[in-house]
Amino acid sequence: MTDRVVSALQALVRIPTVSDRDPARVDTDAFDRLLSELATQFPLLHERLELTRVGTHGLLFRWAGASADRPVVLMAHLDVVPVDPEAPWQHDAFGGEIHDSDDGPAIWGRGTLDDKGCVAAICDAVESLLEAEHTPAQDVWLSFGCDEEVSGTAAVEAVTVLRDRGVTPWLVLDEGGAIAGGAFPGVKAPLGVIGVTEKGTTSLELVAEGRGGHASTPARNGPTARLARAILNLERSPFPATAPAPTLELMRRLAPHLPMPLRPVLSPLLTRADRLAPVVTRALLAAGPEAAAMTRTTVATTTLSGSPALNVIASTAKAGLNIRVMVGDTVAGVVEHVRRAVADDSIRIDVVESGEASPVSPMDEPFELVEACIGEVFPEAVATPYVMMAATDSRHFTAISEHVYRFAPFRMTKAQRQAIHSYDEHIGVADLVDGARWYRLLIERLPS
């Protein structure tokens, strides 16, 4: 089991399955090779499980259990984001090489954490149970999307297949949280964070237009100046901050692990959400960007465009906004907030992509199973719910299941989390092995 999951992930990382919003720019041969490699690495899985293809290269496997009453869906995705050729990777981004890290030997490369590590660990867990002639207590579905990084349709098609077959998942588990070290200042214990909801992803574009002209005769309040002012106005007008219910529960669980000076301050507030919420909100806002994002809808200016030449005044200037919509907010409210903050009727606001926050999944029996497996494989961790800031394919599964959770069973340092979608992405060899063990335990513990 140990050697297989490591070599399998290395092989998957070496195949650059980079997704793109433009289908013409996708290397379909790479995806073909990845599917072939999966079949080579995990032959029993492909031989004994029923397979339905979704999208261009998405996979939906069904492993028949002793019962179909409470089916389970384990999710991951096969695609990765591009690699910036100028980024200072220590090792080949598509090499899948094993080199030392601060925490021991690690597999380096794009997708090790997001999300081929989960693909390899899930498949290895299933393969090892098939070798042991194990029959799961419930049907187990494996949903591997091929276009998650570009908000594609493979996951939507998988949901359609399941709905048409009358499948209402008892538990859906996708990437998201992790065994996160250094997640909260002063807390030594890692947090086993389980996403019970995720922010919605919405993209807006601010557009400023004008006459343009020769750069030697600039006029005041041109498109670029108005756009720059709008961006600064937005930055000065953050969304209201508040701690939603999952965040308050996180703090309740975290309280015994806080530094001693903070415990007596927080303890009297734990029984009353109305008193706890303001304190938690202020603490998270002061704890840095990662923690502060748990309290509000966020706006990031990500793309800018203007003049095509240095000596030409832009006739049109544009700024792309990536917005993560907090539970309790709406896309309509977000657009109105941006409109008020920009405070310039000459700036057009176009909605490029609209996505509401996901509903909050309950912390009942399916959640408790995930939590119990964390406690067994990662006893050092504090298992807790949280609001996931990024988007996953699992948001589509909320249409057919109320129990959708987001957790990748891997230890991740703060530096590793920062490497996702950046450079030097890597996963510890021992952590990958423990992740496969965690998935196997989860399947073995499915209730009859």
Coordinates of C-alpha atoms in Angstrom, one line a residue:
M1 CA 0.0 0.0 0.0
T2 CA 2.8 2.5 0.9
D3 CA 4.8 2.1 -2.2
R4 CA 1.8 2.0 -4.5
V5 CA 0.2 5.3 -3.4
V6 CA 3.5 7.1 -3.6
S7 CA 4.4 5.8 -7.0
A8 CA 0.9 6.4 -8.3
L9 CA 0.9 10.0 -7.2
Q10 CA 4.3 10.5 -8.8
A11 CA 3.0 9.1 -12.1
L12 CA -0.1 11.3 -12.0
V13 CA 1.8 14.5 -11.2
R14 CA 4.1 13.9 -14.2
I15 CA 1.1 14.2 -16.6
P16 CA 0.3 17.9 -16.9
T17 CA -3.5 17.8 -17.0
V18 CA -3.9 21.6 -17.0
S19 CA -7.5 22.7 -17.5
D20 CA -8.5 25.9 -19.3
R21 CA -11.8 27.8 -19.8
D22 CA -11.1 27.6 -23.6
P23 CA -11.6 23.9 -24.6
A24 CA -9.3 24.4 -27.6
R25 CA -6.4 25.1 -25.3
V26 CA -6.8 21.9 -23.3
D27 CA -4.2 19.1 -23.9
T28 CA -6.7 16.3 -24.3
D29 CA -3.9 13.8 -24.9
A30 CA -2.6 14.5 -21.4
F31 CA -6.0 13.7 -19.9
D32 CA -6.2 10.6 -22.0
R33 CA -2.8 9.5 -20.6
L34 CA -3.8 10.2 -17.1
L35 CA -6.9 8.0 -17.4
S36 CA -4.8 5.3 -18.8
E37 CA -2.2 5.7 -16.0
L38 CA -5.0 5.4 -13.4
A39 CA -6.1 2.1 -14.9
T40 CA -2.5 0.8 -14.8
Q41 CA -2.0 1.9 -11.2
F42 CA -5.3 0.6 -9.9
P43 CA -6.4 -2.4 -12.0
L44 CA -8.9 -3.9 -9.6
L45 CA -10.7 -0.7 -9.2
H46 CA -11.2 -0.4 -12.9
E47 CA -12.0 -4.1 -13.3
R48 CA -14.6 -4.5 -10.5
L49 CA -16.3 -1.0 -10.3
E50 CA -18.9 0.2 -12.6
L51 CA -17.7 3.3 -14.6
T52 CA -19.7 6.1 -16.1
R53 CA -17.8 8.8 -18.0
V54 CA -18.9 12.4 -17.3
G55 CA -17.8 15.5 -19.2
T56 CA -14.7 15.1 -21.4
H57 CA -12.6 13.1 -19.0
G58 CA -14.5 12.9 -15.7
L59 CA -15.0 9.6 -14.0
L60 CA -17.9 8.3 -11.9
F61 CA -17.3 4.9 -10.4
R62 CA -19.9 2.9 -8.4
W63 CA -18.7 0.3 -5.9
A64 CA -21.7 -1.8 -5.0
G65 CA -22.0 -2.2 -1.2
A66 CA -24.1 -4.6 0.9
S67 CA -26.8 -1.9 0.9
A68 CA -27.7 1.1 -1.3
D69 CA -29.7 2.8 1.5
R70 CA -27.1 5.3 2.5
P71 CA -24.7 5.8 -0.4
V72 CA -21.4 7.7 0.0
V73 CA -19.6 9.9 -2.6
L74 CA -15.9 10.4 -2.4
M75 CA -14.7 13.2 -4.6
A76 CA -11.5 14.6 -6.1
H77 CA -10.4 16.2 -9.4
L78 CA -8.0 15.3 -12.0
D79 CA -7.1 18.7 -13.4
V80 CA -4.6 21.2 -12.2
V81 CA -3.9 24.9 -12.6
P82 CA -1.1 26.1 -14.9
V83 CA 2.5 26.6 -13.7
D84 CA 4.0 30.1 -14.0
P85 CA 7.3 29.5 -15.9
E86 CA 8.8 32.4 -14.0
A87 CA 8.0 31.0 -10.5
P88 CA 11.0 29.9 -8.4
W89 CA 10.1 26.2 -8.1
Q90 CA 12.8 24.3 -6.2
H91 CA 12.1 21.2 -8.2
D92 CA 10.4 20.4 -11.5
A93 CA 6.7 21.3 -11.2
F94 CA 5.7 18.2 -13.2
G95 CA 8.5 16.0 -12.1
G96 CA 6.8 14.2 -9.2
E97 CA 10.2 13.9 -7.6
I98 CA 10.9 12.9 -4.0
H99 CA 13.1 15.4 -2.1
D100 CA 13.5 16.4 1.5
S101 CA 11.3 19.1 2.9
D102 CA 11.2 20.7 6.4
D103 CA 9.2 17.7 7.6
G104 CA 10.9 14.9 5.8
P105 CA 10.7 13.3 2.4
A106 CA 8.0 14.8 0.2
I107 CA 6.7 14.4 -3.4
W108 CA 7.0 17.7 -5.2
G109 CA 4.9 19.0 -8.0
R110 CA 1.7 20.6 -9.2
G111 CA -1.3 18.7 -8.0
T112 CA 0.3 16.9 -5.1
L113 CA -2.1 18.8 -2.7
D114 CA -4.7 20.1 -5.2
D115 CA -5.9 17.5 -5.9
K116 CA -4.1 14.5 -7.3
G117 CA -3.0 13.5 -3.8
C118 CA -6.7 12.9 -2.9
V119 CA -7.2 11.0 -6.2
A120 CA -4.2 8.7 -5.5
A121 CA -5.2 8.2 -1.8
I122 CA -8.8 7.4 -2.5
C123 CA -7.9 5.0 -5.3
D124 CA -5.3 3.3 -3.2
A125 CA -7.7 2.8 -0.3
V126 CA -10.3 1.2 -2.6
E127 CA -7.7 -0.9 -4.3
S128 CA -6.3 -2.3 -1.0
L129 CA -9.9 -3.1 0.2
L130 CA -10.7 -4.8 -3.1
E131 CA -7.5 -6.9 -2.6
A132 CA -8.8 -7.8 0.8
E133 CA -12.2 -8.8 -0.7
H134 CA -13.9 -6.2 1.3
T135 CA -17.5 -5.2 0.5
P136 CA -18.5 -1.8 1.8
A137 CA -21.6 -1.6 4.0
Q138 CA -23.1 1.0 1.6
D139 CA -22.6 1.8 -2.1
V140 CA -19.5 3.9 -2.6
W141 CA -19.3 6.3 -5.5
L142 CA -16.0 7.9 -6.7
S143 CA -16.5 11.2 -8.5
F144 CA -13.4 12.5 -10.2
G145 CA -14.0 15.7 -12.1
C146 CA -11.8 16.9 -15.0
D147 CA -12.5 20.7 -15.0
E148 CA -12.9 21.8 -11.4
E149 CA -10.2 24.5 -11.7
V150 CA -12.2 26.3 -14.3
S151 CA -15.7 25.8 -12.8
G152 CA -16.5 23.3 -15.5
T153 CA -19.5 21.0 -16.0
A154 CA -18.2 17.5 -15.2
A155 CA -19.4 17.6 -11.6
V156 CA -22.8 18.9 -12.7
E157 CA -23.1 16.0 -15.1
A158 CA -22.1 13.6 -12.3
V159 CA -24.9 15.0 -10.2
T160 CA -27.4 14.6 -13.0
V161 CA -26.4 10.9 -13.4
L162 CA -26.9 10.3 -9.7
R163 CA -30.2 12.1 -9.6
D164 CA -31.4 10.2 -12.6
R165 CA -30.5 6.9 -10.8
G166 CA -32.3 8.0 -7.7
V167 CA -29.1 8.3 -5.6
T168 CA -29.4 10.6 -2.5
P169 CA -26.0 10.5 -0.9
W170 CA -25.8 10.0 2.9
L171 CA -22.3 11.6 2.8
V172 CA -20.4 13.6 0.2
L173 CA -16.7 14.2 0.9
D174 CA -14.6 16.4 -1.3
E175 CA -11.3 18.3 -1.0
G176 CA -11.2 21.4 1.2
G177 CA -10.0 21.3 4.8
A178 CA -6.9 19.4 6.0
I179 CA -4.9 18.7 9.1
A180 CA -3.8 22.3 9.2
G181 CA -0.7 23.2 11.3
G182 CA -0.2 26.9 12.3
A183 CA -3.8 27.7 11.4
F184 CA -4.4 30.0 14.5
P185 CA -1.9 32.2 16.3
G186 CA -0.8 30.7 19.6
V187 CA -2.5 27.3 19.1
K188 CA 0.1 24.5 18.9
A189 CA -2.3 21.7 18.0
P190 CA -3.2 21.3 14.3
L191 CA -6.8 21.7 13.3
G192 CA -8.7 19.0 11.5
V193 CA -10.9 21.5 9.7
I194 CA -14.0 20.1 7.9
G195 CA -15.7 22.4 5.6
V196 CA -19.5 22.3 6.3
T197 CA -20.1 25.0 3.8
E198 CA -18.2 27.0 1.2
K199 CA -18.3 30.6 0.1
G200 CA -19.9 31.3 -3.2
T201 CA -17.6 32.4 -6.1
T202 CA -18.7 35.4 -8.0
S203 CA -16.7 37.4 -10.6
L204 CA -17.4 41.0 -11.6
E205 CA -15.8 43.3 -14.0
L206 CA -15.5 47.0 -13.6
V207 CA -15.4 48.9 -16.9
A208 CA -14.5 52.5 -17.5
E209 CA -14.8 54.0 -20.9
G210 CA -13.7 57.3 -22.5
R211 CA -12.4 58.9 -25.7
G212 CA -8.8 57.8 -25.3
G213 CA -6.2 59.4 -27.5
H214 CA -2.6 60.3 -27.7
A215 CA -0.6 60.1 -24.5
S216 CA 1.0 63.5 -25.0
T217 CA -2.3 65.2 -24.3
P218 CA -3.9 63.5 -21.3
A219 CA -7.2 64.7 -19.9
R220 CA -8.3 64.5 -16.3
N221 CA -10.5 61.7 -15.2
G222 CA -9.7 59.3 -18.0
P223 CA -10.8 55.7 -17.9
T224 CA -7.7 54.4 -16.0
A225 CA -7.9 57.2 -13.4
R226 CA -11.5 56.5 -12.7
L227 CA -10.9 52.8 -12.6
A228 CA -8.0 53.2 -10.1
R229 CA -10.2 55.4 -7.9
A230 CA -13.0 52.8 -8.0
I231 CA -10.5 50.0 -6.9
L232 CA -9.2 52.1 -4.0
N233 CA -12.8 52.9 -3.0
L234 CA -13.6 49.2 -2.9
E235 CA -10.5 48.5 -0.8
R236 CA -11.6 51.1 1.7
S237 CA -15.1 49.6 1.9
P238 CA -14.8 46.0 3.1
F239 CA -17.9 44.0 3.6
P240 CA -19.3 43.8 7.2
A241 CA -17.5 41.2 9.3
T242 CA -19.4 38.7 11.4
A243 CA -18.7 35.1 12.6
P244 CA -21.1 32.6 11.2
A245 CA -22.3 29.5 13.2
P246 CA -19.6 27.1 11.9
T247 CA -16.9 29.7 12.9
L248 CA -18.3 30.1 16.4
E249 CA -18.3 26.3 16.8
L250 CA -14.7 26.3 15.7
M251 CA -13.8 28.7 18.4
R252 CA -15.7 26.7 21.0
R253 CA -13.6 23.7 20.1
L254 CA -10.5 25.7 19.9
A255 CA -10.9 27.4 23.3
P256 CA -9.2 24.8 25.4
H257 CA -6.1 25.0 23.2
L258 CA -5.8 28.8 23.2
P259 CA -2.9 30.4 25.0
M260 CA -3.6 30.6 28.8
P261 CA -4.1 34.4 28.9
L262 CA -7.0 34.1 26.4
R263 CA -8.8 31.2 28.0
P264 CA -10.4 33.0 30.9
V265 CA -11.5 35.9 28.6
L266 CA -13.2 33.6 26.1
S267 CA -14.6 30.9 28.4
P268 CA -17.5 33.0 29.9
L269 CA -18.7 33.8 26.4
L270 CA -18.8 30.2 25.0
T271 CA -22.4 29.5 26.1
R272 CA -23.9 32.6 24.4
A273 CA -23.5 33.2 20.7
D274 CA -24.6 36.8 20.9
R275 CA -21.7 37.6 23.3
L276 CA -19.2 35.3 21.6
A277 CA -19.7 36.5 18.0
P278 CA -18.3 40.0 18.4
V279 CA -15.3 38.8 20.3
V280 CA -14.5 36.0 17.8
T281 CA -15.0 38.4 14.9
R282 CA -12.5 40.9 16.3
A283 CA -10.0 38.2 17.1
L284 CA -10.1 36.7 13.6
L285 CA -9.8 40.1 11.9
A286 CA -6.6 40.7 13.9
A287 CA -5.2 37.2 13.2
G288 CA -4.2 37.8 9.6
P289 CA -5.7 37.4 6.1
E290 CA -6.4 33.6 6.4
A291 CA -8.4 34.0 9.6
A292 CA -10.0 37.3 8.6
A293 CA -11.4 35.8 5.4
M294 CA -13.5 33.5 7.7
T295 CA -15.6 36.6 8.8
R296 CA -16.7 38.3 5.7
T297 CA -17.3 38.3 1.9
T298 CA -14.0 39.2 0.3
V299 CA -13.1 41.1 -2.8
A300 CA -9.8 40.7 -4.7
T301 CA -8.9 42.7 -7.8
T302 CA -7.2 40.1 -9.9
T303 CA -7.0 41.3 -13.5
L304 CA -6.4 44.7 -15.1
S305 CA -6.4 45.8 -18.7
G306 CA -6.1 49.2 -20.4
S307 CA -4.2 50.7 -23.3
P308 CA -2.6 48.4 -25.9
A309 CA 0.5 50.7 -26.1
L310 CA 2.6 52.9 -23.8
N311 CA 1.9 56.0 -25.9
V312 CA -1.9 55.5 -26.2
I313 CA -4.5 56.6 -23.6
A314 CA -6.9 53.8 -22.9
S315 CA -10.4 54.2 -24.3
T316 CA -11.5 51.2 -22.1
A317 CA -10.0 50.1 -18.8
K318 CA -11.2 47.0 -17.0
A319 CA -10.6 45.4 -13.6
G320 CA -11.6 41.9 -12.7
L321 CA -12.9 41.2 -9.2
N322 CA -12.9 37.8 -7.7
I323 CA -15.5 37.7 -4.8
R324 CA -16.0 35.0 -2.3
V325 CA -19.6 35.3 -1.0
M326 CA -19.9 34.6 2.8
V327 CA -22.8 32.4 4.1
G328 CA -25.6 34.8 4.8
D329 CA -24.7 37.2 2.0
T330 CA -26.2 37.1 -1.6
V331 CA -24.8 37.8 -5.0
A332 CA -27.4 40.6 -5.4
G333 CA -26.3 42.2 -2.2
V334 CA -22.6 41.9 -3.2
V335 CA -23.3 43.7 -6.5
E336 CA -25.1 46.5 -4.7
H337 CA -22.3 46.8 -2.1
V338 CA -19.8 47.1 -4.9
R339 CA -21.9 49.7 -6.7
R340 CA -22.2 51.8 -3.5
A341 CA -18.5 51.5 -2.8
V342 CA -17.4 52.5 -6.3
A343 CA -19.6 55.5 -6.1
D344 CA -19.2 56.4 -9.8
D345 CA -22.1 56.0 -12.2
S346 CA -19.7 56.1 -15.1
I347 CA -18.2 52.8 -14.0
R348 CA -20.1 49.8 -15.5
I349 CA -20.4 46.7 -13.4
D350 CA -20.7 43.4 -15.4
V351 CA -21.5 40.1 -13.7
V352 CA -19.1 37.5 -15.3
E353 CA -19.8 34.6 -13.0
S354 CA -22.4 34.2 -10.3
G355 CA -22.3 31.7 -7.4
E356 CA -24.1 31.8 -4.1
A357 CA -22.6 30.4 -0.9
S358 CA -23.4 26.7 -0.2
P359 CA -25.9 25.7 2.5
V360 CA -24.5 24.7 5.8
S361 CA -24.4 20.9 6.3
P362 CA -25.5 19.6 9.7
M363 CA -23.1 18.2 12.2
D364 CA -24.9 14.9 12.7
E365 CA -24.0 11.3 12.0
P366 CA -22.1 11.7 8.7
F367 CA -20.1 14.5 10.1
E368 CA -19.4 12.5 13.3
L369 CA -18.0 9.7 11.2
V370 CA -15.5 12.0 9.5
E371 CA -14.7 13.5 12.8
A372 CA -14.1 10.0 14.4
C373 CA -11.8 8.9 11.6
I374 CA -9.8 12.1 12.1
G375 CA -9.5 11.3 15.8
E376 CA -8.1 7.8 15.1
V377 CA -5.6 8.6 12.3
F378 CA -4.7 12.1 13.5
P379 CA -5.1 12.0 17.3
E380 CA -3.0 15.2 17.7
A381 CA -5.6 17.3 15.7
V382 CA -8.6 19.2 16.9
A383 CA -11.5 18.3 14.6
T384 CA -13.8 21.2 13.9
P385 CA -16.2 22.6 11.3
Y386 CA -15.3 25.7 9.4
V387 CA -16.4 27.8 6.4
M388 CA -14.3 27.0 3.4
M389 CA -13.1 30.0 1.5
A390 CA -12.4 28.4 -1.9
A391 CA -14.8 26.7 -4.3
T392 CA -15.0 23.0 -4.9
D393 CA -17.0 20.7 -7.2
S394 CA -18.9 19.5 -4.1
R395 CA -21.0 22.7 -4.2
H396 CA -23.0 21.1 -7.0
F397 CA -23.8 18.0 -4.9
T398 CA -25.8 20.1 -2.4
A399 CA -28.6 19.8 -4.8
I400 CA -28.9 16.0 -4.0
S401 CA -27.5 15.8 -0.5
E402 CA -27.6 17.9 2.7
H403 CA -24.5 16.2 4.0
V404 CA -21.7 17.7 1.9
Y405 CA -18.3 18.1 3.6
R406 CA -14.9 19.3 2.5
F407 CA -11.8 17.6 4.0
A408 CA -8.5 16.3 2.6
P409 CA -6.9 13.9 5.1
F410 CA -3.4 15.3 4.8
R411 CA -1.2 17.2 7.2
M412 CA -0.4 20.6 5.7
T413 CA 1.8 23.3 7.1
K414 CA 1.0 27.0 6.5
A415 CA 3.8 27.0 3.9
Q416 CA 2.2 24.1 2.1
R417 CA -1.2 25.7 2.1
Q418 CA 0.3 28.8 0.6
A419 CA 1.9 26.7 -2.1
I420 CA -1.5 25.6 -3.5
H421 CA -1.9 27.4 -6.9
S422 CA 1.5 28.8 -6.3
Y423 CA 5.0 27.3 -6.5
D424 CA 6.8 24.5 -4.5
E425 CA 3.6 22.5 -4.0
H426 CA 4.5 19.3 -2.2
I427 CA 3.1 16.6 0.1
G428 CA 5.0 14.6 2.7
V429 CA 5.4 10.9 1.8
A430 CA 4.2 9.8 5.2
D431 CA 1.3 12.2 5.1
L432 CA 0.1 10.8 1.8
V433 CA 0.3 7.3 3.2
D434 CA -1.7 8.4 6.3
G435 CA -4.3 10.0 4.0
A436 CA -4.8 6.7 2.1
R437 CA -5.1 5.0 5.5
W438 CA -7.8 7.5 6.5
Y439 CA -9.9 6.9 3.4
R440 CA -9.7 3.2 4.0
L441 CA -10.8 3.6 7.6
L442 CA -13.7 5.8 6.5
I443 CA -14.9 3.1 4.1
E444 CA -14.5 0.4 6.6
R445 CA -16.5 2.4 9.2
L446 CA -19.5 3.0 7.0
P447 CA -22.6 2.1 9.0
S448 CA -24.8 -0.8 8.0

